[in-house]
Each structure stands twice: as C-alpha cells, then as structure tokens.
Coordinates of C-alpha atoms and ligand atoms in Angstrom, one line a residue:
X1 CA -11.8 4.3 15.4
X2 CA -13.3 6.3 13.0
X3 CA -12.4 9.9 14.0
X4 CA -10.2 12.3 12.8
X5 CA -6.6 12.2 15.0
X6 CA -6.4 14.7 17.1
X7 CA -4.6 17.6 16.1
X8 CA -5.9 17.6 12.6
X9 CA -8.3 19.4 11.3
X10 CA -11.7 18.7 11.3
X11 CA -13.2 17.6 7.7
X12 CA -13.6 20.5 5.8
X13 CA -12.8 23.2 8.6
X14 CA -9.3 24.4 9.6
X15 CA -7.3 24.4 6.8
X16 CA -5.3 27.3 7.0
X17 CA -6.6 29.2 3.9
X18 CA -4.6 30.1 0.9
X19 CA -1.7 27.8 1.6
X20 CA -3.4 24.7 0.3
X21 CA -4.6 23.9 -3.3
X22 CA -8.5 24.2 -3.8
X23 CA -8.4 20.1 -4.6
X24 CA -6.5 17.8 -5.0
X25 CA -3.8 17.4 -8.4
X26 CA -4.0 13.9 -8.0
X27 CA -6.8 11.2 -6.4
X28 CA -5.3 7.8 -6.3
X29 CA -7.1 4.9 -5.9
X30 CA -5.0 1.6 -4.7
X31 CA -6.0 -1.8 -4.4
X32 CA -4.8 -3.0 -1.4
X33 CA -3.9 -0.6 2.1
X34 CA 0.3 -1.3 2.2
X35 CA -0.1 -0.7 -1.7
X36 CA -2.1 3.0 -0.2
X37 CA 0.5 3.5 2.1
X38 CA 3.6 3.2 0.1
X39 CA 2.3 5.4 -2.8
X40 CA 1.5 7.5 -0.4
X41 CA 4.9 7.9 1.7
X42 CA 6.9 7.9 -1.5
X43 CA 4.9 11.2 -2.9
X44 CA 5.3 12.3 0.9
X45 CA 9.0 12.0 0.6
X46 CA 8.8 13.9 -3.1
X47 CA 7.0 16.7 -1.1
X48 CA 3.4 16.2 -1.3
X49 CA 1.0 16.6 1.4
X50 CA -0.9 13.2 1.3
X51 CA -4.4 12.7 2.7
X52 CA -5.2 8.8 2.7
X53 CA -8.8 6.9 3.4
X54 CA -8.4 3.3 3.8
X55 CA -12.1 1.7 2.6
X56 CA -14.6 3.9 0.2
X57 CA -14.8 7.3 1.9
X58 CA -18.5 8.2 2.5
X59 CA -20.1 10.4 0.2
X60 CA -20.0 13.3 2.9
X61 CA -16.3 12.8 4.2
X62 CA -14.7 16.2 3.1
X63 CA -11.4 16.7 1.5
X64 CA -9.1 18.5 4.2
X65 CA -6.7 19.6 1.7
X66 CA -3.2 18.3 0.1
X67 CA -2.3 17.5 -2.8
X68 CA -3.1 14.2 -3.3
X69 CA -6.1 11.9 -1.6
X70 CA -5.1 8.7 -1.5
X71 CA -7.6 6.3 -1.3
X72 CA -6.7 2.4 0.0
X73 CA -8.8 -0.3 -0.7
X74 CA -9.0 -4.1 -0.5
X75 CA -9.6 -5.2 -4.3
X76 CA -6.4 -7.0 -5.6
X77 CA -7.8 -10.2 -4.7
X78 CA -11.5 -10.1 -4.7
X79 CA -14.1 -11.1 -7.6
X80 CA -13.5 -8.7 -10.3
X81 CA -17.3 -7.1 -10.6
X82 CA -16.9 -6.4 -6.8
X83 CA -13.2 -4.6 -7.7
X84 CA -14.3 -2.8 -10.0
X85 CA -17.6 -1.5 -8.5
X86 CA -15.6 -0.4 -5.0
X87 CA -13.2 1.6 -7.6
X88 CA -15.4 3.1 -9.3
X89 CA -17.3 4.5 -5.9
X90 CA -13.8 5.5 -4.6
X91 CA -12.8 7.5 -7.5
X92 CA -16.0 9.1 -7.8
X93 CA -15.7 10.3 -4.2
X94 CA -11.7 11.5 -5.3
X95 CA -13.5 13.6 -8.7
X96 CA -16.6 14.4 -6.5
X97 CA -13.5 16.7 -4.2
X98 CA -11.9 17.8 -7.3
X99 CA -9.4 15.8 -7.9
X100 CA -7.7 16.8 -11.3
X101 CA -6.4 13.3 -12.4
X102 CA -6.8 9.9 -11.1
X103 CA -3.9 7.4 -10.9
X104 CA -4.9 3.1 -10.5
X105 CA -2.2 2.4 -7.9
X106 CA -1.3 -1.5 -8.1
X107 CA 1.5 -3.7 -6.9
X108 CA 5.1 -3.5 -8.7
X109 CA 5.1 -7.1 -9.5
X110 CA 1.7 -6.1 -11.1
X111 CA -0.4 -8.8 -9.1
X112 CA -3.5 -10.1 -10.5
X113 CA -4.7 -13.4 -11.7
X114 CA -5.9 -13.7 -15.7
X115 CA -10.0 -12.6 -14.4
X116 CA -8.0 -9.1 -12.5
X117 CA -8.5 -6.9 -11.4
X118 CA -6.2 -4.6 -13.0
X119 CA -7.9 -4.6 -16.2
X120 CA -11.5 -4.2 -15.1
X121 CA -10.9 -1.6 -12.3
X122 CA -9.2 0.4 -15.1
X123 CA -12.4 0.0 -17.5
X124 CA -14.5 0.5 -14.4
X125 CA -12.0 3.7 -13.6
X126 CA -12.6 5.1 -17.4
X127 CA -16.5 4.6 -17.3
X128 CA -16.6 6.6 -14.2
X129 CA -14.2 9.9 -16.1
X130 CA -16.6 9.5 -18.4
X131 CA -19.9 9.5 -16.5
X132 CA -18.8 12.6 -14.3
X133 CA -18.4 14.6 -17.7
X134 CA -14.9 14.0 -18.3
X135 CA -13.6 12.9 -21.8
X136 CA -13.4 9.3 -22.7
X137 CA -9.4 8.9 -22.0
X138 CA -7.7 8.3 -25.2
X139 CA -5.0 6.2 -24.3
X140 CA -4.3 5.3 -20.7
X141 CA -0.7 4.1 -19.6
X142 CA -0.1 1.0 -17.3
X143 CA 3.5 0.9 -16.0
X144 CA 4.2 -0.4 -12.6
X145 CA 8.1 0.4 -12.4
X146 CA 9.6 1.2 -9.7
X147 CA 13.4 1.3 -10.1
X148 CA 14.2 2.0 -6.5
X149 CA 12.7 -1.4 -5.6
X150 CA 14.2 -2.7 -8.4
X151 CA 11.1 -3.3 -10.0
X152 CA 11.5 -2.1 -14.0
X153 CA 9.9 -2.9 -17.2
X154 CA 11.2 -3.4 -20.8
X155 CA 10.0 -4.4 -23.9
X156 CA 6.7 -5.2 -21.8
X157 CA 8.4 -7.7 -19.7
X158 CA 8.3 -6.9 -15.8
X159 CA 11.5 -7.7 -14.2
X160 CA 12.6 -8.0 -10.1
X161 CA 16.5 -6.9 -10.5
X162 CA 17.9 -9.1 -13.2
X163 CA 15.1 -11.4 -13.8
X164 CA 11.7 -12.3 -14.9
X165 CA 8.9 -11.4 -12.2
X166 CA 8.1 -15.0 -12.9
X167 CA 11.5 -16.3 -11.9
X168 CA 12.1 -13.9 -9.0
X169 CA 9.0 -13.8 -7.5
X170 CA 6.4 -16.3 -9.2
X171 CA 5.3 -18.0 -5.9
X172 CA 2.8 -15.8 -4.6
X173 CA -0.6 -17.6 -2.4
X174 CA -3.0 -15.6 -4.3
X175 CA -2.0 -14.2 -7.5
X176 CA 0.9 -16.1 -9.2
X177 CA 3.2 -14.3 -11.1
X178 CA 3.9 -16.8 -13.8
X179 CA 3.8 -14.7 -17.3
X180 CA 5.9 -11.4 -16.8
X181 CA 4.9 -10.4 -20.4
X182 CA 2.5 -7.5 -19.5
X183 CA 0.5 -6.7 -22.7
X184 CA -0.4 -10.6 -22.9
X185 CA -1.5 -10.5 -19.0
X186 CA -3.4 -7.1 -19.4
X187 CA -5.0 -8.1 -22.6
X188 CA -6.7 -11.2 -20.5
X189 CA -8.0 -9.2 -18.3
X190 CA -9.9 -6.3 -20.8
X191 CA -11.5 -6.1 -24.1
X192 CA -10.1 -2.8 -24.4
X193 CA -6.9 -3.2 -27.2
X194 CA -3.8 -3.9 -25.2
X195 CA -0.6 -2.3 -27.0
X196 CA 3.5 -1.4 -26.2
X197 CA 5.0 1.7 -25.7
X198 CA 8.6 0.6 -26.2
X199 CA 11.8 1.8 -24.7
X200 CA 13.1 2.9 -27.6
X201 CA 10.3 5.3 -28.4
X202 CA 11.1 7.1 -24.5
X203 CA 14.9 8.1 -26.2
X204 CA 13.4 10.9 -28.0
X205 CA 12.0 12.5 -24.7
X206 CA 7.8 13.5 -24.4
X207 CA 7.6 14.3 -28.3
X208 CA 8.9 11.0 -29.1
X209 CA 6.9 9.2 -26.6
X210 CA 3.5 11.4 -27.7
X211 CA 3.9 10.6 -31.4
X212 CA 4.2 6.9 -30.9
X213 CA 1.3 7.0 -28.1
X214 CA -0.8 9.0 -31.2
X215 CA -0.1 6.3 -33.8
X216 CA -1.1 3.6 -31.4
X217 CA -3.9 5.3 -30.4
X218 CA -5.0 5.5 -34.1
X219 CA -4.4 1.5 -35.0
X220 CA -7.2 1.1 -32.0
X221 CA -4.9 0.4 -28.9
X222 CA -6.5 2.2 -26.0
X223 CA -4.1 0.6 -22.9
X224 CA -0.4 1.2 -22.9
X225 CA 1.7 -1.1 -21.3
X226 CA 5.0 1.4 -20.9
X227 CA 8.7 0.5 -20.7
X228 CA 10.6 2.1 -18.1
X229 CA 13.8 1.2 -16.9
X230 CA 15.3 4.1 -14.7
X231 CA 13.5 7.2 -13.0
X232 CA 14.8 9.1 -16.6
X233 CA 12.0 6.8 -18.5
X234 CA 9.8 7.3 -15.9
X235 CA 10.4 11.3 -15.9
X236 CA 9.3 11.3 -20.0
X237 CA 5.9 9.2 -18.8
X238 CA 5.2 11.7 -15.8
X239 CA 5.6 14.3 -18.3
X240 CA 3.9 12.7 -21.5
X241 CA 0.6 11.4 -18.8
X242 CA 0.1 14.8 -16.9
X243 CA -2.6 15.7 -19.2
X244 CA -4.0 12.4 -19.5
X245 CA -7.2 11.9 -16.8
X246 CA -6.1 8.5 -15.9
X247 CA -3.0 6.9 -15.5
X248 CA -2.3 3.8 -14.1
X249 CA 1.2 2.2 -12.1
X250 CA 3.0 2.4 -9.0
X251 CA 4.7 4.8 -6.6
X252 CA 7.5 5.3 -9.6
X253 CA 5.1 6.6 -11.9
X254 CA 2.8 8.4 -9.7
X255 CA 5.7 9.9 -8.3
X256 CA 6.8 11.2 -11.8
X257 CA 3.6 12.6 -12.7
X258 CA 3.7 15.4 -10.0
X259 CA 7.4 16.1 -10.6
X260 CA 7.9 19.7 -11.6
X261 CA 4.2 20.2 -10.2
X262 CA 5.1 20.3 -6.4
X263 CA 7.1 22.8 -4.7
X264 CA 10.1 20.1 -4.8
X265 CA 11.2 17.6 -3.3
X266 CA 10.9 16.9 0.5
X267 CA 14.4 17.1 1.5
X268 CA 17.5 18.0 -0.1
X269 CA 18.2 15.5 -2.5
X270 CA 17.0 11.8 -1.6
X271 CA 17.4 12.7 2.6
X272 CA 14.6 10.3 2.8
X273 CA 12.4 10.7 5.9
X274 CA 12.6 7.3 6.3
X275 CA 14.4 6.4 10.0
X276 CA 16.1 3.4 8.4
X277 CA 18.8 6.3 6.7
X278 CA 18.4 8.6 9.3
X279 CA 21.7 10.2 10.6
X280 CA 21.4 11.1 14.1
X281 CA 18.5 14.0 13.2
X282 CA 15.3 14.4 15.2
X283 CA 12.5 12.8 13.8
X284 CA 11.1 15.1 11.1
X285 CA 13.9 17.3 11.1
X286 CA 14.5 16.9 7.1
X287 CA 11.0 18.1 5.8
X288 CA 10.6 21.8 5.4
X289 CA 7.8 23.0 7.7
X290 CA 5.9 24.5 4.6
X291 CA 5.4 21.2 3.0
X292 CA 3.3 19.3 5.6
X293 CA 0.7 20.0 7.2
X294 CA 0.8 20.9 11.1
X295 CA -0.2 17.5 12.1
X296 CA 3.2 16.1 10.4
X297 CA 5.5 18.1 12.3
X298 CA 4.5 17.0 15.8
X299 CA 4.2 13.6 16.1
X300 CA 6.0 11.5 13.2
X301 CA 6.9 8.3 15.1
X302 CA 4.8 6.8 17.8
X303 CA 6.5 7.1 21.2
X304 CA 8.9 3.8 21.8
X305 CA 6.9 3.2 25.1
X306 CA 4.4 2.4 23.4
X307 CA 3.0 -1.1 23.7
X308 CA 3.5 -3.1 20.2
X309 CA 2.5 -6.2 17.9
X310 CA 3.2 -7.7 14.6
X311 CA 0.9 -9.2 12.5
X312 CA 2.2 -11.5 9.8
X313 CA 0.7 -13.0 6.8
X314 CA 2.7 -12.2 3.9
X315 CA 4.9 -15.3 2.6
X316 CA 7.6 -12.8 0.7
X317 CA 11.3 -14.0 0.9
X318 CA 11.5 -10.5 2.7
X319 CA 9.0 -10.7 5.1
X320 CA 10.1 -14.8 6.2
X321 CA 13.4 -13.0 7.0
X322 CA 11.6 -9.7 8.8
X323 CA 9.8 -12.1 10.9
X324 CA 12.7 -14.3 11.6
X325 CA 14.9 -11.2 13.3
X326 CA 11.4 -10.4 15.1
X327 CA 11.7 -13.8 16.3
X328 CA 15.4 -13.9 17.4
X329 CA 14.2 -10.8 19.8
X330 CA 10.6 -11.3 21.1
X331 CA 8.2 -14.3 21.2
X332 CA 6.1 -15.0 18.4
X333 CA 3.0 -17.3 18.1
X334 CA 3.0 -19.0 15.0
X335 CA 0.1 -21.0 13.1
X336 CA -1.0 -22.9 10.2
X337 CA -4.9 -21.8 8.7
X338 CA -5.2 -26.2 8.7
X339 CA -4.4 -25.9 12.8
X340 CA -7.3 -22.9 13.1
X341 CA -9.7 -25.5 10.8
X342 CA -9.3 -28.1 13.1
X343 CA -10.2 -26.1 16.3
X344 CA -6.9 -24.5 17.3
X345 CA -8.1 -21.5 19.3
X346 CA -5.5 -19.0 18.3
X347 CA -7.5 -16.0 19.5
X348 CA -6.9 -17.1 23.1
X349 CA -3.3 -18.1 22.5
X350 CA -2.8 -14.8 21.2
X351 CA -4.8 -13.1 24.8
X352 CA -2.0 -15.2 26.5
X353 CA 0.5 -14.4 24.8
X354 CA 0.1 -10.3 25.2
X355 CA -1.2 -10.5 29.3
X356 CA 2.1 -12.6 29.6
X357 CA 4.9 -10.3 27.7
X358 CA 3.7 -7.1 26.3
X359 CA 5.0 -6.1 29.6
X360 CA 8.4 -6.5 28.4
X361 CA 8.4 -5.8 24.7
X362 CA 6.6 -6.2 21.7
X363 CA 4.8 -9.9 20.7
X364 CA 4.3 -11.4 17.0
X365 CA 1.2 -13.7 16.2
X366 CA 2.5 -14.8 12.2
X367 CA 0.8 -17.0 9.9
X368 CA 3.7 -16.5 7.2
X369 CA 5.5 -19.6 5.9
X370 CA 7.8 -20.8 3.1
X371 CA 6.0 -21.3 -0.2
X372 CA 6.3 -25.3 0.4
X373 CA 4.2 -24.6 4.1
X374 CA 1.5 -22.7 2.6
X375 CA 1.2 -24.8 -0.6
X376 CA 0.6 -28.0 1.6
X377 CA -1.9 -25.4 3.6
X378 CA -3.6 -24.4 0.1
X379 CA -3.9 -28.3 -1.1
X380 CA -5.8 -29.3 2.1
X381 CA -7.7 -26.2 2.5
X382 CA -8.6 -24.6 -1.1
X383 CA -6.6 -20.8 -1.6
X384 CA -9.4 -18.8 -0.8
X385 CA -9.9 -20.6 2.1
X386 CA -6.6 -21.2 3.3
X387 CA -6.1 -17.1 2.9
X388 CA -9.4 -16.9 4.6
X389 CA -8.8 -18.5 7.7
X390 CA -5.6 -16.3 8.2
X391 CA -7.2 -13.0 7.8
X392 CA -9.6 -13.7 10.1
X393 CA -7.9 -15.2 12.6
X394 CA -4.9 -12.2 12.5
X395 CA -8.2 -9.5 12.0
X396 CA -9.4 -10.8 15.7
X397 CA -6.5 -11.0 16.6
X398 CA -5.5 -7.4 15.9
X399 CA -8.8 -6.6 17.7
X400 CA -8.1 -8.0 21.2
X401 CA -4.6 -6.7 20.8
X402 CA -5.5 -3.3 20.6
X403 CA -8.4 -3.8 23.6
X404 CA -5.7 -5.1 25.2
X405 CA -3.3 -2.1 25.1
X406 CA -1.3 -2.1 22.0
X407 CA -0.6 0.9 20.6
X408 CA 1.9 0.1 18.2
X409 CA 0.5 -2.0 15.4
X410 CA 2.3 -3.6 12.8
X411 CA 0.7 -5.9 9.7
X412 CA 3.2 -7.4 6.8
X413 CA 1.1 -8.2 4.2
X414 CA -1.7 -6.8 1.9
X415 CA -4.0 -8.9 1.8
X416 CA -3.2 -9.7 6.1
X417 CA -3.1 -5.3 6.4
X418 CA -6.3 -4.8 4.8
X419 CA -8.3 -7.5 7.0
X420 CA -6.5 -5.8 10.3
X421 CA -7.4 -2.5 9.2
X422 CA -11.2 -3.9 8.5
X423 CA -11.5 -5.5 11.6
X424 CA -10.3 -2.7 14.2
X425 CA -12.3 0.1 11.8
X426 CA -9.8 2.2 10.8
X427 CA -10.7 4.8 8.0
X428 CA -8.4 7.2 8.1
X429 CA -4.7 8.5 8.9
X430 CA -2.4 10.8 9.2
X431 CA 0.7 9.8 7.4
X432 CA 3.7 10.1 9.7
X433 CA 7.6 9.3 8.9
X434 CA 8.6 6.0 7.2
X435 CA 10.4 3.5 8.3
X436 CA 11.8 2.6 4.9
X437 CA 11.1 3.7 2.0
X438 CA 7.0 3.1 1.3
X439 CA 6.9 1.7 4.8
X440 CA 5.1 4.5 6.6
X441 CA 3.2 5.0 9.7
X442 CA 0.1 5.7 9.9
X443 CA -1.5 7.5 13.2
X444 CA -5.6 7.0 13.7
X445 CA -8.1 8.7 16.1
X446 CA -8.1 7.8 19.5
X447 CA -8.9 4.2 20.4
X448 CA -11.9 3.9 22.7
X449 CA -11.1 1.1 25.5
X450 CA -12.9 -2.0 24.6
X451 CA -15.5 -3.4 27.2
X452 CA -13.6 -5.7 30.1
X453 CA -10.5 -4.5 28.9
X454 CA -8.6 -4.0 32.5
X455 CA -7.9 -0.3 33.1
X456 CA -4.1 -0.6 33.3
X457 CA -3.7 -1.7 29.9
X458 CA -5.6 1.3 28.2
X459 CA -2.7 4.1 28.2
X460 CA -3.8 7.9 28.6
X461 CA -3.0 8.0 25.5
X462 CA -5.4 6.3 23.1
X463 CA -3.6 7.5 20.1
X464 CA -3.3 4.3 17.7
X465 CA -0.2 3.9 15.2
X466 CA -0.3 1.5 12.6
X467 CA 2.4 0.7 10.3
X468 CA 1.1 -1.6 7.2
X469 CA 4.3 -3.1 5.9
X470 CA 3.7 -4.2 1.8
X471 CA 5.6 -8.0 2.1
X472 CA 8.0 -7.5 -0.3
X473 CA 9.1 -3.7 1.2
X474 CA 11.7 -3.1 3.9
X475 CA 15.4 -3.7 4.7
X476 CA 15.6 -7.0 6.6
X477 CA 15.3 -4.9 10.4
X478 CA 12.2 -2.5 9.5
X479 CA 10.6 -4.6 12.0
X480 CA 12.5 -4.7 14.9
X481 CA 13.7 -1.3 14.2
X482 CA 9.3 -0.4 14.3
X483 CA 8.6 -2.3 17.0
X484 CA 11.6 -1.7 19.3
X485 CA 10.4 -1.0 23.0
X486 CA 12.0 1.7 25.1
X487 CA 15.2 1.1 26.0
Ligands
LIG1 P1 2.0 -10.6 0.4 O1 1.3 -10.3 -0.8 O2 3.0 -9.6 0.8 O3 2.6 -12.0 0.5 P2 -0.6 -10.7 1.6 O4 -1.1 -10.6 3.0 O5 -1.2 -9.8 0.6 O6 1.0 -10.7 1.6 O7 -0.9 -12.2 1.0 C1 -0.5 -13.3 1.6 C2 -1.7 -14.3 1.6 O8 -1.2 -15.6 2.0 C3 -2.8 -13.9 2.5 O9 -4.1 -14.0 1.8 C4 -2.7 -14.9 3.6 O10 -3.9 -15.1 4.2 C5 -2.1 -16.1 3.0 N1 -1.4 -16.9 3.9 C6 -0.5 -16.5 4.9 N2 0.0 -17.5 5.6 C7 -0.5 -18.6 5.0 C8 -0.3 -20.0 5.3 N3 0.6 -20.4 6.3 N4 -0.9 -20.9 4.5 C9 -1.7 -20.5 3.5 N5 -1.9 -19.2 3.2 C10 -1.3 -18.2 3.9

C-alpha cells in the first residue's frame, strides 16, 4: 500500500501550475499518526490544502503541493535518541521541499515522560534549521492549547476544562501526566533554558508579547513555554511565531500561525467539514472548490457499503465510552495483553470473527480497558511490554482484516494507530472529510489482495480508508457514526 490514491497526482507531476504555492508555508512534524491527522484536518478545515506522510518520507518522495506537509510519525513513546534522530530525518525531508517554517506537533495534554521526547526532538529539530543553513532559532515557543478541546494553558500550568491535566487526565499507560506545570516538565527533558511567556504579557497584543520574548531571550531562556487560554491568545502567538523557523504545539497553534496567511477559512464561519455537525448537505458541499485539491472534492467519505473494523487500544475515558456504543451495535472481541502472553491466539479469533459477521456490519477487536484493567496488565507484564503485546497483536490483526476485505479501517489510539498503519504499510493519504473535529479520514492507494484471501472478499474496489481516531477526540458516536454499514 504504498502508492499514491488514485486520482491524485503523481509525485511531482500534475499539479495544476500556478494555483499552488512553490512549497510548502509550513512542514509539520508530529509524533504520533492520530496526532498527524488531527493537525492536519484542523488546518484542513481553516482552508489549507494538507499533504500528510505517515513514517519518514524517502529522500526522493516529491512534494505534490499544498500548503502544508504534514509529516506523522511514531516517536511519543520511543527511546528519546531514536525520537529525535526520526525528527530530525523527517524535517530535513519537509526543508529539503521547501518548507518555510517547521512546527513540532505534540499531544494537547503535552504527553511525554521526564527522558521525552518533547524536549530532545525540539533540540534535535533546531540542530537540523541550523545544519541546512538556517539561523540558530532564537527563542522557540512550546504551547500545546487547544481551546476547542478544552485543552488551555496559564501561567504554565496545562489544564483539561477546569482542572489540572494531572487531575483530569493523569492515568495514561505510557506517559503519565502527573506534573501539569510545563516549564518544570520541559526543563527535564532539555539543557536548553526553559522560561514563561505569561498571560499577562499576551494583553498588549504581538508588541507586548515580542518585548517580553526579547528580554527572555536576553537573560538566556531559549524555550518558551506560552500561556494561552482562548483562540484570542493563540491569535497574538500565531502572529508573534510567524517569523520564527520553529515553533512547537498543537492544532491550536499551528492553526494560528497560518491565520491571515491562507485564503480564509474553509467554510463560512466554523461550518466544519466534520459529518458529526453536518446539516443535511452533501458530503463536501461546505469547502470552496478552489481550496482543495481535485482529489478532495470527489471522494470525502468512504462509501457506507464498505466493509469495516475498529481497532481499539487507547484507554481514554472517551474512547471506553466510544467502544462501549460500538459494542451495544456490533460484536466486539475483546482481550487482555496477559491472555495473548499466555497463548491466547487472538489472530485467529479475530479471522473468525470477520468470515462470521462482516457480512452483516462492521466488527471490533479492542484491547482498551479502565485504568484499574490495564494497571493489573502493566504489573504482571512490565509497560513496555504490556503496550507491546497490544500493538502487535491489533497490527496483525489489522493485516488479516484488510486481506480479508475490509475497507473501512478504524484505530483509537496513538500509539495502537501508528502500529496498524506500520503493519499494513501505509505511507501516505489523501485527507478526506472528518468525522469530528481532528478525526479525519484518511484514503490510501489501492490494496493489493493478499495471497489465499478468497476472491469474494476483495471488493472491485481496492481503495482503503482509514480513519486514526486520537483516544481522547470525538463526540461519544464518532464511531458508530464511521463505521455505520449501509442501511
Ligand atoms: P491513547 O494515548 O489514546 O490512550 P494509545 O494507543 O496511544 O492511546 O496508548 C494506549 C497504550 O495502552 C498503548 O500502548 C496500548 O498498547 C496500551 N494498552 C491498551 N490496552 C491495554 C491493556 N488492556 N493493558 C495494558 N496496556 C494496554
């Protein structure tokens, strides 16, 4: 699966001249694929024409145009030398096209554990400005608001809605979120000078904001951990960071960084494209032809007929509840990484599960549980190998799933999206419409039937769709709503 879909145009070809930008404004380089995804759906929806790579694009994979390249990788959780080294390659491809500025996409509850990766994939992100010939950055902001999700920042401290990202959403199986002060958690992960750009200095708008990034920058701070508590804040960053080579944050920030550069937003006012607010109109029907290109327009949800899965790993609140109206519709196979240690051979289950019902609907394989499940699961197993154990299992999984017909693939999870999206070779995507905000589909090259997979079950149609769901993202029926078979 590691064309181009059909339909677009072929690396480096058919672009039609003149109506896109010689390279990209902005190369973004995210640490985990539903992290990719949503940054790139949410400048989608602001207008921009998105390109995204899922892995390290090849040195000779050409830019097809856009105005951002987006590229997805699998580095929140790894060791941090290996994090920072994948970064660095993927942001030299994203200067090697062009691009004008880079942006270090990571979570909005800031994920990371005290060795990273935020911190060194930054310093690994600033070596690699400076080795191409670009200027050393002089300061470089980290702010991972995003007030739509409720995610804001102030006086340093990251907060979920009304409290602490260590109260509202400490548990986490890989990277707990137990300090929300964010200069004390950046600063254990760099030597670099970790300092505050406080709320109070955004009231005076960009000249306010400059002359207090200046006098930090003079006392030695190099990283900027940035209040922001509403898209106003976030408007005087965008503006005060657009010259800045690198900046650093979520969709909120990268978002505000190519306000007033793009053409506008995608729809009149906040018409999202997203199906979850749609009102009755034709898929698509709210973006303006000029602002996508022709791939967008004709295909932006995969056909309901389509055959469908979920694959679960995230343990979010959100996704538990996701997964449980999944459940109240179509069969799920559930299991514990302790069950797949001891021999349980899920892969077959799985097999079963699809020749038996896919038929009729979509099926789930999930590994997600409540935080007490998977802590039990971590203190028998170890954490790496407990997390492990459920990648692999839902990567093979995902495999003889789409051998056996599924076209409609859905992950929930990072860390569970990236190893789907390893193990079935998918590099690249069109970005289609969302079905909530930063929950976008994603449709790859044509699938090539796998060997002994019976005839009937590859459609005519190879055309894969994938939709990696970040766990925390999506109203409580993005699922079901996804995944819904014809009726
Ligand atoms: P999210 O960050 O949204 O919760 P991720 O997929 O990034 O989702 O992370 C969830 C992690 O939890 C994965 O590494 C996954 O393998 C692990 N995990 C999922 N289910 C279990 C379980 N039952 N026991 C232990 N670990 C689990």
């Amino acid at each position: 699966m590691t064309g181009a879909a059909p339909g677009s145009p072929a690396p480096g070809g058919d672009a039609a001249p003149g109506l896109r930008p010689s390279r990209p404004r902005l190369g973004v380089v995210a640490d985990d694929y539903t992290g990719a995804v949503d940054v790139a759906a949410t400048l989608r929806e602001a207008g921009a024409r998105v390109e995204l790579h899922l892995g390290v694009p090849p040195p000779d994979r050409a830019w097809r145009g856009g105005d951002v390249a987006v590229v997805g990788l699998k580095t929140r959780s790894v060791e941090a030398g290996a994090a920072a080294g994948r970064s660095a390659a993927a942001a030299g491809w994203l200067l090697g096209v062009g691009a004008s500025q880079l942006f270090q996409k990571y979570s909005s509850t800031f994920d990371s554990t005290d060795a990273g990766n935020i911190g060194p994939v930054a310093d690994a992100l600033c070596a690699e400005v400076r080795r191409r010939g670009g200027s050393e950055p002089a300061v470089v902001l980290f702010c991972p608001a995003v007030p739509r999700y409720g995610r804001t920042v102030y006086q340093g401290h990251l907060f979920v809605g009304d409290r602490l990202v260590s109260e509202a959403a400490g548990d986490h199986p890989l990277t707990p979120r137990t300090d929300a002060d964010l200069v004390r958690r950046l600063a254990r992960q760099t030597r670099v000078s970790v300092g505050l750009l406080p709320h109070q200095a955004l009231t005076g708008g960009a000249e306010g904001a400059r002359a207090t990034l200046e006098r930090l920058a003079a006392s030695g701070v190099r990283y900027v951990v940035a209040d922001a508590v509403d898209d106003a804040d976030l408007a005087v960053l965008g503006e005060v960071a657009r010259a800045h080579p690198l900046v650093t944050g979520a969709a909120g920030l990268a978002t505000a960084l190519l306000a007033g550069v793009l053409p506008g937003p995608a729809a009149p006012a906040t018409s999202a494209v997203h199906r979850g607010h749609r009102s009755g109109a034709p898929p698509g029907e709210h973006l303006p032809a000029e602002h996508l290109p022709a791939e967008h327009l004709s295909a932006e949800y995969p056909p309901p007929d389509l055959p469908g899965a979920l694959l679960a790993g995230s343990c979010t609140a959100e996704t538990l509840e996701q997964v449980r109206r999944f459940e109240a519709r179509w069969p799920v196979l559930r299991f514990r990484p302790s069950e797949v240690a001891a021999g349980r051979d899920v892969l077959a289950e799985a097999r079963r599960l699809a020749a038996d019902h896919l038929g009729g609907g979509p099926v789930g394989v999930v590994a997600s549980a409540p935080p007490d499940v998977v802590r039990t699961e971590q203190q028998a197993l170890g954490r790496d190998r407990a997390a492990e154990l459920v990648e692999r299992t839902l990567g093979e999984v995902a495999e003889a799933l789409v051998a056996l017909g599924v076209r409609r693939l859905v992950t929930a999870g990072g860390e569970t999206s990236g190893a789907v999206v390893e193990r079935c070779r998918i590099t690249h995507g069109t970005v289609g419409a969302a079905e909530a905000p930063g929950v976008a589909w994603l449709r790859v090259g044509d699938v090539v039937p796998a060997e002994g997979a019976p005839a009937e079950a590859t459609p005519e149609d190879g055309t894969l769709w994938v939709l990696l769901k970040s766990g925390p993202l999506g109203d409580a029926d993005v699922l079901v709503r996804a995944l819904a078979p014809a009726a």
